[in-house]
């Protein structure tokens, strides 16, 4: 019930990534959010309307997926395995994260700085138009660390708690945050509840991600480094996986980022402002792959132990 869909979805993600020709639930989530934003993000009571969306959309996704699980399980167990495996595949994003990061660096090295800036803008929310080569490398690795938590470990965590319905409900929350969870004038009220809910749901997964990263690439003092720098980030969660990666690579993240034309000063994470390179990218990829496998194996082991004893 747990392990077969989990490992099947994990393998599918490794082999296929995120095929653009296939329909994807997150694309549908994005269209639903965009529709609600156009209709409701205006006039009075934007905070209440945004809060209603932040509650109803994930609850609705969870309910629909729960019904799909119930019907497929009533049909037969193998049909459930197939359906659940597909949802786990859609819920994971590690292969696509790795491929997109590789593509940014490949474009930067083969086509030049301007092309690299444009390609980076596909995967980050900040303004990339003035970034240097060093800043592009830094942005890619920061994104890989943050999205290892948001796009891989958090979905796995909620799969472990409530199967693929909980996983998909979390994906809706995360999509809401990525689309409307900003602090600018347009989204400050409408997206506040979505952003807060995403912070709450990622509190444990972000710290688990940092812990698993430390287990994969441990060095003396790394846990102390993570605890010191993890809480310096403006986000209550993103700082922990970023601190773990900065400690492993002995580099520095943070600094001035520009979002929607507004400069945002982010505290530095780490104390070595060295230039990053392709070797660091390869090491980060190995860490992401190792952490993902460790998480899948750990969830399967917990499920086995639970079945054995209870």
mmCIF file of C-alpha atoms in Angstrom:
data_model
loop_
_atom_site.group_PDB
_atom_site.id
_atom_site.type_symbol
_atom_site.label_atom_id
_atom_site.label_comp_id
_atom_site.label_asym_id
_atom_site.label_seq_id
_atom_site.Cartn_x
_atom_site.Cartn_y
_atom_site.Cartn_z
ATOM 1 C CA UNK A 1 0.000 0.000 0.000
ATOM 2 C CA UNK A 2 2.846 2.400 0.752
ATOM 3 C CA UNK A 3 6.087 1.008 -0.643
ATOM 4 C CA UNK A 4 5.031 -0.263 -4.076
ATOM 5 C CA UNK A 5 3.536 3.051 -5.301
ATOM 6 C CA UNK A 6 6.366 4.958 -3.603
ATOM 7 C CA UNK A 7 9.201 3.079 -5.293
ATOM 8 C CA UNK A 8 7.362 2.923 -8.630
ATOM 9 C CA UNK A 9 6.721 6.667 -8.627
ATOM 10 C CA UNK A 10 10.294 7.327 -7.532
ATOM 11 C CA UNK A 11 11.696 5.215 -10.389
ATOM 12 C CA UNK A 12 9.358 6.865 -12.897
ATOM 13 C CA UNK A 13 10.586 10.280 -11.757
ATOM 14 C CA UNK A 14 14.202 9.153 -12.167
ATOM 15 C CA UNK A 15 13.551 7.828 -15.676
ATOM 16 C CA UNK A 16 11.076 10.339 -17.079
ATOM 17 C CA UNK A 17 11.449 13.538 -15.086
ATOM 18 C CA UNK A 18 8.653 15.915 -16.009
ATOM 19 C CA UNK A 19 7.562 15.159 -19.625
ATOM 20 C CA UNK A 20 6.031 18.333 -21.016
ATOM 21 C CA UNK A 21 3.796 16.410 -23.419
ATOM 22 C CA UNK A 22 1.904 14.721 -20.575
ATOM 23 C CA UNK A 23 -0.895 16.446 -18.628
ATOM 24 C CA UNK A 24 0.249 17.420 -15.134
ATOM 25 C CA UNK A 25 -1.891 18.093 -12.039
ATOM 26 C CA UNK A 26 0.255 21.089 -11.063
ATOM 27 C CA UNK A 27 -0.568 22.736 -14.402
ATOM 28 C CA UNK A 28 -4.254 22.328 -13.574
ATOM 29 C CA UNK A 29 -3.592 23.712 -10.090
ATOM 30 C CA UNK A 30 -1.939 26.753 -11.643
ATOM 31 C CA UNK A 31 -4.930 27.418 -13.901
ATOM 32 C CA UNK A 32 -7.341 27.180 -10.973
ATOM 33 C CA UNK A 33 -5.231 29.587 -8.932
ATOM 34 C CA UNK A 34 -4.895 32.036 -11.815
ATOM 35 C CA UNK A 35 -8.676 31.979 -12.306
ATOM 36 C CA UNK A 36 -9.324 32.701 -8.628
ATOM 37 C CA UNK A 37 -6.685 35.427 -8.563
ATOM 38 C CA UNK A 38 -8.255 37.224 -11.538
ATOM 39 C CA UNK A 39 -11.749 37.038 -10.051
ATOM 40 C CA UNK A 40 -11.103 37.657 -6.352
ATOM 41 C CA UNK A 41 -7.861 39.599 -5.972
ATOM 42 C CA UNK A 42 -9.560 42.963 -6.197
ATOM 43 C CA UNK A 43 -11.839 45.173 -4.194
ATOM 44 C CA UNK A 44 -12.330 44.712 -0.476
ATOM 45 C CA UNK A 45 -11.654 41.745 1.839
ATOM 46 C CA UNK A 46 -8.731 40.426 -0.186
ATOM 47 C CA UNK A 47 -7.219 38.816 2.891
ATOM 48 C CA UNK A 48 -10.408 36.843 3.576
ATOM 49 C CA UNK A 49 -10.857 35.844 -0.053
ATOM 50 C CA UNK A 50 -7.247 34.690 -0.290
ATOM 51 C CA UNK A 51 -7.638 32.767 2.961
ATOM 52 C CA UNK A 52 -10.725 31.028 1.623
ATOM 53 C CA UNK A 53 -8.831 29.951 -1.494
ATOM 54 C CA UNK A 54 -5.873 28.772 0.622
ATOM 55 C CA UNK A 55 -8.254 26.517 2.578
ATOM 56 C CA UNK A 56 -10.723 25.341 -0.079
ATOM 57 C CA UNK A 57 -8.306 24.476 -2.871
ATOM 58 C CA UNK A 58 -6.052 22.074 -0.901
ATOM 59 C CA UNK A 59 -9.075 20.584 0.878
ATOM 60 C CA UNK A 60 -10.806 20.046 -2.451
ATOM 61 C CA UNK A 61 -7.734 18.437 -4.013
ATOM 62 C CA UNK A 62 -7.322 16.167 -1.003
ATOM 63 C CA UNK A 63 -10.987 15.129 -1.115
ATOM 64 C CA UNK A 64 -10.943 14.384 -4.856
ATOM 65 C CA UNK A 65 -7.755 12.342 -4.535
ATOM 66 C CA UNK A 66 -9.166 10.498 -1.527
ATOM 67 C CA UNK A 67 -12.202 9.526 -3.626
ATOM 68 C CA UNK A 68 -9.898 8.385 -6.448
ATOM 69 C CA UNK A 69 -7.962 6.265 -3.953
ATOM 70 C CA UNK A 70 -11.146 4.765 -2.503
ATOM 71 C CA UNK A 71 -12.647 3.886 -5.882
ATOM 72 C CA UNK A 72 -9.410 2.469 -7.280
ATOM 73 C CA UNK A 73 -8.859 0.369 -4.149
ATOM 74 C CA UNK A 74 -12.427 -0.941 -4.352
ATOM 75 C CA UNK A 75 -11.784 -1.984 -7.957
ATOM 76 C CA UNK A 76 -8.672 -4.028 -7.078
ATOM 77 C CA UNK A 77 -5.352 -3.569 -5.340
ATOM 78 C CA UNK A 78 -3.271 -3.553 -8.541
ATOM 79 C CA UNK A 79 -5.394 -0.799 -10.010
ATOM 80 C CA UNK A 80 -4.745 1.191 -6.823
ATOM 81 C CA UNK A 81 -1.004 0.552 -7.141
ATOM 82 C CA UNK A 82 -1.030 1.929 -10.685
ATOM 83 C CA UNK A 83 -3.068 5.036 -9.807
ATOM 84 C CA UNK A 84 -1.075 5.789 -6.654
ATOM 85 C CA UNK A 85 2.234 5.305 -8.493
ATOM 86 C CA UNK A 86 1.229 7.863 -11.118
ATOM 87 C CA UNK A 87 0.326 10.406 -8.451
ATOM 88 C CA UNK A 88 3.621 9.829 -6.617
ATOM 89 C CA UNK A 89 5.413 10.323 -9.935
ATOM 90 C CA UNK A 90 3.590 13.624 -10.443
ATOM 91 C CA UNK A 91 4.236 14.647 -6.826
ATOM 92 C CA UNK A 92 8.024 14.313 -7.070
ATOM 93 C CA UNK A 93 10.147 16.880 -8.885
ATOM 94 C CA UNK A 94 13.770 15.923 -8.263
ATOM 95 C CA UNK A 95 14.668 14.778 -11.774
ATOM 96 C CA UNK A 96 13.171 17.887 -13.374
ATOM 97 C CA UNK A 97 14.907 20.072 -10.764
ATOM 98 C CA UNK A 98 18.265 18.508 -11.608
ATOM 99 C CA UNK A 99 17.724 18.717 -15.369
ATOM 100 C CA UNK A 100 16.596 22.347 -15.240
ATOM 101 C CA UNK A 101 19.641 23.262 -13.130
ATOM 102 C CA UNK A 102 21.967 21.480 -15.521
ATOM 103 C CA UNK A 103 20.352 23.272 -18.429
ATOM 104 C CA UNK A 104 20.947 26.709 -16.871
ATOM 105 C CA UNK A 105 24.666 26.005 -16.408
ATOM 106 C CA UNK A 106 24.962 24.405 -19.857
ATOM 107 C CA UNK A 107 23.319 27.455 -21.445
ATOM 108 C CA UNK A 108 25.565 29.800 -19.461
ATOM 109 C CA UNK A 109 28.748 28.002 -20.543
ATOM 110 C CA UNK A 110 27.788 27.401 -24.174
ATOM 111 C CA UNK A 111 25.750 30.491 -25.081
ATOM 112 C CA UNK A 112 27.060 33.163 -22.726
ATOM 113 C CA UNK A 113 25.965 35.276 -19.805
ATOM 114 C CA UNK A 114 22.823 36.822 -21.285
ATOM 115 C CA UNK A 115 21.444 33.439 -22.362
ATOM 116 C CA UNK A 116 22.277 32.008 -18.935
ATOM 117 C CA UNK A 117 20.387 34.829 -17.209
ATOM 118 C CA UNK A 118 17.329 34.220 -19.369
ATOM 119 C CA UNK A 119 17.402 30.454 -18.790
ATOM 120 C CA UNK A 120 17.753 30.956 -15.028
ATOM 121 C CA UNK A 121 14.645 33.152 -15.005
ATOM 122 C CA UNK A 122 12.617 30.044 -15.901
ATOM 123 C CA UNK A 123 13.272 28.441 -12.510
ATOM 124 C CA UNK A 124 13.634 31.341 -10.031
ATOM 125 C CA UNK A 125 11.357 34.198 -9.043
ATOM 126 C CA UNK A 126 14.039 36.859 -8.722
ATOM 127 C CA UNK A 127 15.166 39.337 -11.393
ATOM 128 C CA UNK A 128 18.076 37.726 -13.254
ATOM 129 C CA UNK A 129 18.847 40.492 -15.757
ATOM 130 C CA UNK A 130 21.963 41.815 -13.994
ATOM 131 C CA UNK A 131 23.402 38.654 -12.432
ATOM 132 C CA UNK A 132 27.064 37.759 -12.898
ATOM 133 C CA UNK A 133 28.332 34.273 -13.698
ATOM 134 C CA UNK A 134 29.119 33.698 -10.023
ATOM 135 C CA UNK A 135 25.636 34.853 -9.005
ATOM 136 C CA UNK A 136 24.005 32.534 -11.546
ATOM 137 C CA UNK A 137 25.875 29.538 -10.130
ATOM 138 C CA UNK A 138 24.908 30.623 -6.624
ATOM 139 C CA UNK A 139 21.245 31.050 -7.589
ATOM 140 C CA UNK A 140 21.138 27.594 -9.189
ATOM 141 C CA UNK A 141 22.555 25.861 -6.126
ATOM 142 C CA UNK A 142 20.351 27.856 -3.724
ATOM 143 C CA UNK A 143 17.336 26.817 -5.787
ATOM 144 C CA UNK A 144 18.404 23.171 -5.788
ATOM 145 C CA UNK A 145 18.697 23.163 -1.991
ATOM 146 C CA UNK A 146 15.397 24.971 -1.390
ATOM 147 C CA UNK A 147 13.447 22.902 -3.905
ATOM 148 C CA UNK A 148 14.868 19.643 -2.619
ATOM 149 C CA UNK A 149 12.790 20.459 0.455
ATOM 150 C CA UNK A 150 9.709 21.963 -1.251
ATOM 151 C CA UNK A 151 9.589 19.702 -4.301
ATOM 152 C CA UNK A 152 10.829 16.361 -2.986
ATOM 153 C CA UNK A 153 11.079 15.830 0.776
ATOM 154 C CA UNK A 154 7.894 17.704 1.722
ATOM 155 C CA UNK A 155 5.738 15.757 -0.786
ATOM 156 C CA UNK A 156 7.293 12.505 0.458
ATOM 157 C CA UNK A 157 6.649 13.545 4.057
ATOM 158 C CA UNK A 158 2.943 14.110 3.396
ATOM 159 C CA UNK A 159 2.729 10.924 1.341
ATOM 160 C CA UNK A 160 4.037 9.092 4.411
ATOM 161 C CA UNK A 161 1.364 10.740 6.574
ATOM 162 C CA UNK A 162 -1.670 10.450 4.298
ATOM 163 C CA UNK A 163 -0.876 8.748 1.004
ATOM 164 C CA UNK A 164 -1.101 10.476 -2.346
ATOM 165 C CA UNK A 165 -4.212 12.531 -1.363
ATOM 166 C CA UNK A 166 -2.151 14.329 1.317
ATOM 167 C CA UNK A 167 0.745 14.612 -1.119
ATOM 168 C CA UNK A 168 -1.429 16.307 -3.742
ATOM 169 C CA UNK A 169 -3.048 18.603 -1.182
ATOM 170 C CA UNK A 170 0.430 19.739 -0.174
ATOM 171 C CA UNK A 171 1.343 20.297 -3.836
ATOM 172 C CA UNK A 172 -1.652 22.630 -4.150
ATOM 173 C CA UNK A 173 -0.505 24.609 -1.102
ATOM 174 C CA UNK A 174 3.014 24.859 -2.504
ATOM 175 C CA UNK A 175 1.687 25.966 -5.905
ATOM 176 C CA UNK A 176 -0.470 28.611 -4.219
ATOM 177 C CA UNK A 177 2.592 29.935 -2.398
ATOM 178 C CA UNK A 178 4.712 30.005 -5.555
ATOM 179 C CA UNK A 179 2.037 31.936 -7.470
ATOM 180 C CA UNK A 180 0.508 34.338 -4.947
ATOM 181 C CA UNK A 181 2.663 34.119 -1.813
ATOM 182 C CA UNK A 182 4.508 37.401 -2.401
ATOM 183 C CA UNK A 183 4.758 40.517 -0.263
ATOM 184 C CA UNK A 184 4.330 43.094 -3.017
ATOM 185 C CA UNK A 185 1.272 45.317 -3.262
ATOM 186 C CA UNK A 186 -0.650 42.959 -5.564
ATOM 187 C CA UNK A 187 -0.364 39.828 -3.412
ATOM 188 C CA UNK A 188 0.386 41.148 0.086
ATOM 189 C CA UNK A 189 -3.166 40.512 1.345
ATOM 190 C CA UNK A 190 -4.538 37.968 -1.095
ATOM 191 C CA UNK A 191 -1.560 35.604 -0.799
ATOM 192 C CA UNK A 192 -0.777 35.989 2.907
ATOM 193 C CA UNK A 193 -2.695 32.932 4.123
ATOM 194 C CA UNK A 194 -1.255 30.742 1.375
ATOM 195 C CA UNK A 195 2.270 31.837 2.274
ATOM 196 C CA UNK A 196 1.709 31.224 5.991
ATOM 197 C CA UNK A 197 0.175 27.808 5.364
ATOM 198 C CA UNK A 198 3.119 26.835 3.168
ATOM 199 C CA UNK A 199 5.510 27.926 5.946
ATOM 200 C CA UNK A 200 3.665 25.757 8.471
ATOM 201 C CA UNK A 201 3.555 22.687 6.229
ATOM 202 C CA UNK A 202 7.242 22.976 5.347
ATOM 203 C CA UNK A 203 8.487 23.475 8.909
ATOM 204 C CA UNK A 204 9.336 19.818 9.577
ATOM 205 C CA UNK A 205 10.283 18.802 5.987
ATOM 206 C CA UNK A 206 12.822 21.645 5.678
ATOM 207 C CA UNK A 207 14.622 20.517 8.800
ATOM 208 C CA UNK A 208 14.443 16.857 7.775
ATOM 209 C CA UNK A 209 15.977 17.837 4.428
ATOM 210 C CA UNK A 210 18.898 19.545 6.142
ATOM 211 C CA UNK A 211 19.354 16.536 8.446
ATOM 212 C CA UNK A 212 19.369 14.052 5.559
ATOM 213 C CA UNK A 213 21.804 16.258 3.619
ATOM 214 C CA UNK A 214 24.096 16.225 6.643
ATOM 215 C CA UNK A 215 23.823 12.426 6.881
ATOM 216 C CA UNK A 216 24.702 12.055 3.199
ATOM 217 C CA UNK A 217 27.736 14.400 3.328
ATOM 218 C CA UNK A 218 28.658 14.707 6.973
ATOM 219 C CA UNK A 219 31.712 16.617 8.126
ATOM 220 C CA UNK A 220 32.677 17.736 11.653
ATOM 221 C CA UNK A 221 30.748 20.819 12.729
ATOM 222 C CA UNK A 222 28.145 20.623 9.953
ATOM 223 C CA UNK A 223 25.116 20.302 12.242
ATOM 224 C CA UNK A 224 26.285 23.272 14.313
ATOM 225 C CA UNK A 225 26.788 25.234 11.061
ATOM 226 C CA UNK A 226 23.226 24.386 9.945
ATOM 227 C CA UNK A 227 21.703 25.452 13.252
ATOM 228 C CA UNK A 228 23.694 28.692 13.251
ATOM 229 C CA UNK A 229 22.910 29.824 9.705
ATOM 230 C CA UNK A 230 19.557 28.118 9.125
ATOM 231 C CA UNK A 231 17.661 30.566 11.324
ATOM 232 C CA UNK A 232 19.237 33.631 9.670
ATOM 233 C CA UNK A 233 17.181 33.293 6.487
ATOM 234 C CA UNK A 234 14.107 35.509 6.067
ATOM 235 C CA UNK A 235 12.085 32.357 5.461
ATOM 236 C CA UNK A 236 11.506 30.178 8.524
ATOM 237 C CA UNK A 237 12.310 27.100 6.429
ATOM 238 C CA UNK A 238 14.454 27.769 3.346
ATOM 239 C CA UNK A 239 17.526 28.626 5.388
ATOM 240 C CA UNK A 240 18.010 25.091 6.709
ATOM 241 C CA UNK A 241 18.582 23.187 3.433
ATOM 242 C CA UNK A 242 20.524 26.179 2.069
ATOM 243 C CA UNK A 243 22.701 26.217 5.189
ATOM 244 C CA UNK A 244 23.274 22.478 4.837
ATOM 245 C CA UNK A 245 24.452 22.858 1.247
ATOM 246 C CA UNK A 246 26.580 25.928 2.029
ATOM 247 C CA UNK A 247 28.244 23.989 4.836
ATOM 248 C CA UNK A 248 28.867 20.945 2.661
ATOM 249 C CA UNK A 249 30.297 23.002 -0.219
ATOM 250 C CA UNK A 250 32.077 25.514 2.039
ATOM 251 C CA UNK A 251 30.542 28.446 0.171
ATOM 252 C CA UNK A 252 28.252 31.410 0.839
ATOM 253 C CA UNK A 253 24.655 32.023 -0.192
ATOM 254 C CA UNK A 254 22.447 35.091 0.254
ATOM 255 C CA UNK A 255 23.039 38.774 -0.486
ATOM 256 C CA UNK A 256 20.925 41.234 -2.467
ATOM 257 C CA UNK A 257 18.142 39.736 -4.596
ATOM 258 C CA UNK A 258 15.672 41.690 -6.720
ATOM 259 C CA UNK A 259 12.001 40.642 -6.798
ATOM 260 C CA UNK A 260 9.507 42.492 -8.988
ATOM 261 C CA UNK A 261 11.857 45.487 -9.190
ATOM 262 C CA UNK A 262 12.426 45.695 -5.417
ATOM 263 C CA UNK A 263 15.843 44.842 -3.889
ATOM 264 C CA UNK A 264 15.671 42.421 -0.958
ATOM 265 C CA UNK A 265 18.654 42.041 1.359
ATOM 266 C CA UNK A 266 19.019 38.423 2.422
ATOM 267 C CA UNK A 267 21.437 37.529 5.232
ATOM 268 C CA UNK A 268 24.524 35.643 4.185
ATOM 269 C CA UNK A 269 24.506 31.904 4.800
ATOM 270 C CA UNK A 270 28.091 30.733 5.121
ATOM 271 C CA UNK A 271 31.296 32.708 5.259
ATOM 272 C CA UNK A 272 33.344 31.698 2.201
ATOM 273 C CA UNK A 273 32.490 33.902 -0.831
ATOM 274 C CA UNK A 274 34.307 31.634 -3.295
ATOM 275 C CA UNK A 275 33.390 31.111 -6.931
ATOM 276 C CA UNK A 276 31.227 28.055 -7.528
ATOM 277 C CA UNK A 277 31.751 25.758 -10.497
ATOM 278 C CA UNK A 278 30.444 22.703 -12.337
ATOM 279 C CA UNK A 279 32.084 20.398 -9.794
ATOM 280 C CA UNK A 280 29.881 21.954 -7.112
ATOM 281 C CA UNK A 281 26.841 21.377 -9.316
ATOM 282 C CA UNK A 282 27.733 17.699 -9.765
ATOM 283 C CA UNK A 283 28.212 17.292 -6.014
ATOM 284 C CA UNK A 284 24.874 18.966 -5.312
ATOM 285 C CA UNK A 285 23.176 16.631 -7.776
ATOM 286 C CA UNK A 286 24.642 13.610 -5.977
ATOM 287 C CA UNK A 287 23.415 15.014 -2.659
ATOM 288 C CA UNK A 288 19.890 15.557 -4.034
ATOM 289 C CA UNK A 289 19.775 12.034 -5.425
ATOM 290 C CA UNK A 290 21.122 10.550 -2.208
ATOM 291 C CA UNK A 291 18.691 12.446 0.009
ATOM 292 C CA UNK A 292 15.743 11.445 -2.185
ATOM 293 C CA UNK A 293 16.696 7.757 -2.101
ATOM 294 C CA UNK A 294 17.310 7.893 1.646
ATOM 295 C CA UNK A 295 13.862 9.423 2.197
ATOM 296 C CA UNK A 296 12.100 6.836 0.026
ATOM 297 C CA UNK A 297 13.931 3.998 1.768
ATOM 298 C CA UNK A 298 13.206 5.429 5.223
ATOM 299 C CA UNK A 299 9.469 5.771 4.531
ATOM 300 C CA UNK A 300 9.341 2.212 3.177
ATOM 301 C CA UNK A 301 11.181 0.896 6.221
ATOM 302 C CA UNK A 302 8.781 2.693 8.566
ATOM 303 C CA UNK A 303 5.813 1.272 6.657
ATOM 304 C CA UNK A 304 7.277 -2.249 6.861
ATOM 305 C CA UNK A 305 7.950 -1.972 10.584
ATOM 306 C CA UNK A 306 4.439 -0.603 11.153
ATOM 307 C CA UNK A 307 2.861 -3.481 9.212
ATOM 308 C CA UNK A 308 5.032 -6.039 10.999
ATOM 309 C CA UNK A 309 4.213 -4.909 14.518
ATOM 310 C CA UNK A 310 0.712 -3.499 14.139
#
